[in-house]
Coordinates of C-alpha atoms and ligand atoms in Angstrom, one line a residue:
M392 CA -16.1 -18.1 6.9
L393 CA -15.1 -20.3 9.8
S394 CA -13.4 -23.4 8.5
K395 CA -10.4 -25.5 9.3
E396 CA -8.6 -24.1 6.3
N397 CA -9.3 -20.5 7.2
I398 CA -8.3 -21.0 10.8
I399 CA -5.0 -22.5 9.8
K400 CA -4.3 -19.7 7.3
N401 CA -4.4 -17.2 10.2
I402 CA -2.1 -19.1 12.6
N403 CA 1.6 -18.4 12.6
T404 CA 2.7 -20.1 15.8
K405 CA 5.4 -22.6 16.6
V406 CA 3.5 -25.1 18.7
L407 CA 0.1 -23.8 19.8
G408 CA -2.6 -24.3 17.2
R409 CA -0.4 -26.2 14.8
N410 CA -3.1 -29.0 14.9
V411 CA -6.6 -27.8 14.4
E412 CA -9.8 -29.7 14.7
Y413 CA -12.9 -27.9 13.4
M414 CA -16.4 -29.2 14.3
Y415 CA -19.7 -28.0 13.1
E416 CA -21.2 -28.8 16.6
T417 CA -20.0 -30.4 19.8
D418 CA -21.1 -30.5 23.4
S419 CA -18.3 -28.2 24.6
T420 CA -14.9 -27.6 23.0
N421 CA -13.4 -28.0 26.5
E422 CA -15.0 -31.4 26.9
Q423 CA -14.1 -32.4 23.4
I424 CA -10.4 -31.6 23.9
K425 CA -10.3 -33.4 27.2
R426 CA -11.6 -36.5 25.4
M427 CA -8.7 -36.1 22.9
A428 CA -6.1 -35.1 25.5
S429 CA -4.2 -38.3 25.9
E430 CA -3.5 -38.7 22.2
G431 CA -3.8 -35.1 21.3
M432 CA -0.6 -33.2 20.5
D433 CA 0.6 -30.3 22.6
G434 CA -1.1 -27.2 21.3
L435 CA -4.1 -29.0 19.8
L436 CA -6.8 -26.4 19.0
V437 CA -10.5 -27.4 18.8
V438 CA -12.9 -24.9 17.3
A439 CA -16.7 -25.4 17.0
D440 CA -19.3 -23.4 15.1
A441 CA -21.8 -24.3 18.0
Q442 CA -21.8 -26.0 21.4
N443 CA -24.9 -27.7 22.7
K444 CA -23.6 -27.8 26.3
G445 CA -21.2 -24.8 26.4
K446 CA -19.8 -24.4 29.9
G447 CA -19.2 -21.1 31.8
R448 CA -17.5 -20.6 35.1
L449 CA -19.1 -21.6 38.4
G450 CA -21.2 -24.3 36.7
R451 CA -23.0 -21.8 34.5
N452 CA -24.0 -22.5 30.9
W453 CA -22.4 -20.6 28.0
D454 CA -25.0 -20.0 25.3
S455 CA -23.3 -21.1 22.1
P456 CA -25.6 -20.9 19.0
H457 CA -24.4 -21.6 15.4
G458 CA -23.0 -19.0 13.0
D459 CA -21.9 -16.0 15.0
N460 CA -19.3 -16.6 17.7
I461 CA -16.0 -18.2 18.6
Y462 CA -15.9 -21.3 20.8
M463 CA -12.3 -22.5 21.0
S464 CA -10.2 -24.6 23.3
F465 CA -6.6 -25.5 23.2
L466 CA -4.4 -28.0 25.0
I467 CA -1.2 -27.2 26.8
K468 CA 0.7 -30.4 27.7
E469 CA 3.3 -28.7 29.8
N470 CA 4.1 -29.7 33.4
I471 CA 3.3 -26.7 35.4
S472 CA 2.6 -26.2 39.1
P473 CA -1.2 -26.1 39.5
A474 CA -0.7 -23.0 41.6
K475 CA 0.4 -21.2 38.4
A476 CA -2.7 -22.2 36.3
P477 CA -4.5 -19.0 37.1
M478 CA -1.7 -17.2 35.4
I479 CA -2.5 -19.0 32.2
T480 CA -6.0 -17.6 32.3
I481 CA -4.5 -14.1 32.8
I482 CA -2.4 -14.7 29.7
A483 CA -5.4 -15.9 27.7
A484 CA -7.2 -12.6 28.6
M485 CA -4.2 -10.6 27.3
A486 CA -4.3 -12.7 24.1
V487 CA -8.0 -12.1 23.5
L488 CA -7.5 -8.4 24.2
E489 CA -4.7 -8.1 21.7
A490 CA -6.8 -10.1 19.1
V491 CA -9.9 -7.9 19.4
K492 CA -8.1 -4.5 19.7
K493 CA -7.7 -4.6 15.9
Y494 CA -11.5 -4.2 15.7
I495 CA -12.3 -2.0 18.6
D496 CA -10.1 0.4 20.6
E497 CA -12.1 0.7 23.8
V498 CA -11.7 -2.8 25.1
Y499 CA -10.5 -3.7 28.6
I500 CA -9.8 -6.6 30.9
K501 CA -11.9 -7.1 34.0
W502 CA -9.9 -9.1 36.6
P503 CA -9.1 -11.8 36.2
N504 CA -10.1 -12.7 32.7
D505 CA -13.3 -11.2 31.4
I506 CA -12.9 -8.9 28.3
V507 CA -15.3 -6.0 28.5
V508 CA -16.5 -3.4 26.0
N509 CA -18.8 -0.5 27.0
G510 CA -19.1 -2.0 30.4
K511 CA -20.3 -5.4 29.1
K512 CA -18.7 -8.8 28.7
I513 CA -17.6 -9.8 25.2
C514 CA -15.6 -12.8 26.1
G515 CA -15.3 -15.5 28.8
I516 CA -12.5 -17.9 29.5
L517 CA -12.7 -21.2 31.3
T518 CA -9.4 -22.9 32.2
E519 CA -9.4 -26.5 33.3
M520 CA -6.5 -28.9 34.2
K521 CA -5.6 -32.4 35.0
T522 CA -2.8 -32.9 37.4
K523 CA -0.4 -35.8 37.9
S524 CA 2.2 -36.0 40.8
E525 CA 2.0 -32.3 41.8
V526 CA 2.2 -30.9 38.2
T527 CA -0.3 -30.5 35.4
E528 CA -0.6 -33.3 32.9
Y529 CA -2.4 -30.8 30.7
V530 CA -4.2 -27.5 30.9
V531 CA -7.2 -26.7 28.7
V532 CA -7.9 -23.1 27.9
G533 CA -11.5 -22.5 26.6
I534 CA -12.4 -19.2 25.2
G535 CA -15.8 -17.9 24.0
I536 CA -15.9 -14.6 22.1
N537 CA -19.1 -12.9 21.2
V538 CA -18.3 -11.8 17.6
N539 CA -21.3 -11.4 15.3
T540 CA -24.3 -11.9 17.6
K541 CA -26.9 -9.2 16.7
S542 CA -28.7 -9.2 20.1
F543 CA -28.9 -10.9 23.4
A544 CA -31.9 -12.2 25.5
D545 CA -33.4 -9.7 27.9
D546 CA -31.9 -11.3 30.9
I547 CA -28.3 -10.8 29.8
K548 CA -28.4 -7.9 27.4
D549 CA -27.3 -5.5 30.1
K550 CA -24.2 -7.6 30.8
A551 CA -23.2 -9.1 27.4
T552 CA -22.2 -7.5 24.1
S553 CA -20.6 -8.6 20.9
L554 CA -18.1 -7.0 18.5
Y555 CA -20.9 -6.6 16.0
I556 CA -23.2 -4.8 18.5
E557 CA -20.3 -2.4 19.4
T558 CA -18.9 -1.7 15.8
G559 CA -21.8 -2.5 13.4
K560 CA -19.4 -4.6 11.4
I561 CA -19.2 -8.4 10.8
A562 CA -15.8 -9.7 11.8
D563 CA -14.0 -12.7 10.5
R564 CA -14.0 -15.4 13.1
A565 CA -11.2 -17.4 11.6
E566 CA -9.0 -14.4 11.6
I567 CA -9.8 -13.6 15.3
T568 CA -9.2 -17.2 16.3
G569 CA -5.7 -17.1 14.6
R570 CA -4.9 -13.8 16.3
V571 CA -5.8 -15.2 19.7
M572 CA -3.4 -18.2 19.2
N573 CA -0.6 -16.0 17.9
A574 CA -0.8 -13.6 20.8
F575 CA -1.3 -16.4 23.4
E576 CA 1.9 -18.2 22.2
K577 CA 3.9 -14.9 22.4
Y578 CA 2.8 -14.2 26.0
F579 CA 3.0 -17.9 27.0
E580 CA 6.6 -18.1 26.0
I581 CA 7.5 -15.1 28.1
F582 CA 5.6 -16.6 31.1
M583 CA 7.3 -20.0 30.7
R584 CA 10.8 -18.4 30.4
E585 CA 10.2 -16.2 33.4
G586 CA 8.1 -18.6 35.5
S587 CA 5.8 -15.7 36.5
L588 CA 3.9 -12.8 35.0
R589 CA 6.6 -10.4 36.0
L590 CA 7.3 -9.1 32.5
L591 CA 3.6 -9.0 31.6
V592 CA 2.2 -7.2 34.7
D593 CA 2.5 -3.7 33.3
E594 CA 0.8 -4.5 30.0
Y595 CA -2.0 -6.3 31.9
N596 CA -2.5 -3.5 34.4
N597 CA -2.5 -0.9 31.6
N598 CA -5.6 -2.6 30.2
L599 CA -7.3 -3.4 33.4
I600 CA -10.7 -1.7 33.7
N601 CA -10.6 -2.0 37.5
I602 CA -7.4 -0.2 38.0
N603 CA -7.6 2.5 40.7
R604 CA -11.4 2.0 40.8
R605 CA -13.5 1.0 43.8
V606 CA -14.7 -2.5 43.6
E607 CA -16.9 -4.8 45.7
V608 CA -15.1 -7.9 46.8
Q609 CA -17.1 -11.0 47.7
E610 CA -15.1 -13.4 49.8
N611 CA -16.5 -16.4 51.8
G612 CA -20.0 -15.1 51.6
S613 CA -19.1 -11.7 52.9
K614 CA -18.8 -8.4 50.9
Y615 CA -16.5 -5.4 51.4
T616 CA -15.4 -2.5 49.2
A617 CA -11.9 -1.7 48.2
T618 CA -9.7 0.1 45.7
A619 CA -8.1 -2.2 43.0
L620 CA -4.5 -1.4 42.5
G621 CA -3.6 -4.0 39.8
I622 CA -2.1 -7.5 39.7
D623 CA 1.3 -8.7 40.9
E624 CA 3.6 -11.2 39.1
N625 CA 1.4 -14.1 40.4
G626 CA -1.8 -12.7 38.9
E627 CA -3.2 -11.9 42.3
L628 CA -5.2 -8.6 42.6
L629 CA -3.8 -6.1 45.0
I630 CA -6.5 -4.2 46.7
R631 CA -6.7 -1.6 49.5
P632 CA -9.9 -2.3 51.5
D633 CA -11.8 0.9 52.4
G634 CA -10.7 2.3 55.8
D635 CA -7.5 0.2 55.7
E636 CA -4.0 1.4 55.2
N637 CA -2.7 -2.0 54.2
V638 CA -2.6 -3.6 50.8
K639 CA -4.2 -7.0 50.5
K640 CA -3.8 -9.7 47.8
V641 CA -6.8 -11.6 46.6
M642 CA -6.8 -14.7 44.4
S643 CA -9.1 -15.6 41.6
G644 CA -11.2 -18.6 42.5
E645 CA -11.3 -17.4 46.1
V646 CA -12.9 -14.1 45.6
S647 CA -15.0 -12.4 43.0
V648 CA -14.7 -8.7 42.2
R649 CA -17.2 -6.4 40.6
G650 CA -17.7 -2.7 40.3
V651 CA -19.3 -0.9 43.2
Y652 CA -22.2 0.3 40.9
G653 CA -22.5 -2.8 38.7
Y654 CA -20.5 -5.3 36.7
V655 CA -17.5 -3.1 36.2
Ligands
BTN120 C1 -17.2 -17.7 31.7 O1 -18.2 -18.1 32.4 O2 -16.9 -16.5 31.6 C2 -16.4 -18.6 30.9 C3 -17.0 -19.0 29.6 C4 -16.2 -19.9 28.7 C5 -16.8 -20.3 27.4 C6 -15.9 -21.1 26.5 S1 -16.6 -21.3 24.9 C7 -15.3 -22.4 24.5 C8 -15.1 -23.3 25.7 N1 -16.0 -24.4 25.8 C9 -16.8 -24.3 26.8 O3 -17.7 -25.2 27.1 N2 -16.6 -23.2 27.5 C10 -15.5 -22.4 27.0

């Protein structure tokens, strides 16, 4: 059962997730944590059973009904260069991957931060930040994981899946939430010590579904095809555009990447 007590039981971090706020329903856990950010402690974790205004990337909605899924956001009150914020999203993807690997083997990352199973999306991550004098005052990492949803509406069922749909088993949302926090803190410490993703690049690329595959890159309204080669220590994707000898770096936020034949 998803409850504050059960979430706390599954967290064994030093800072992140030491304070937990559980809500039966909120508009968006990202919005909720932003409202709490000035008084909230570093590492504050907000988890809701449902969101009535769940936010996805690019201004999209994130459907967030009661009872089945994880909607979680946590607060990082470190002063980081805003240019490094995309790396936090990369780390969050690695943390979710590690958390759900316990339940399913064939799970991958789609650059930069979607988690995919069977060619469909099982998790989305939305990172937001507030900056003050050239550094972040805080970063909010919002994670939505499709855990026990039994089916999706016709318009998204080809693109979205859940752990339940893929395994036929109900999974414990509190346990997965704890596993995400534990893994995130582990990766985040490495990132903060190093100041880059240098020590995490290999692990990320080993789990990247796009690696050595052809992708369609959308950039400034134009599209071209390329082969994805993996990320570098800044989280940028290295690609070799078709018909070009040179390797090019692309940044999340500036381009979107999908498979040549579909989502992956
Ligand atoms: C995406 O579009 O892929 C990102 C989806 C992010 C959804 C999560 S659910 C918890 C947090 N609160 C929100 O309103 N959005 C994020």
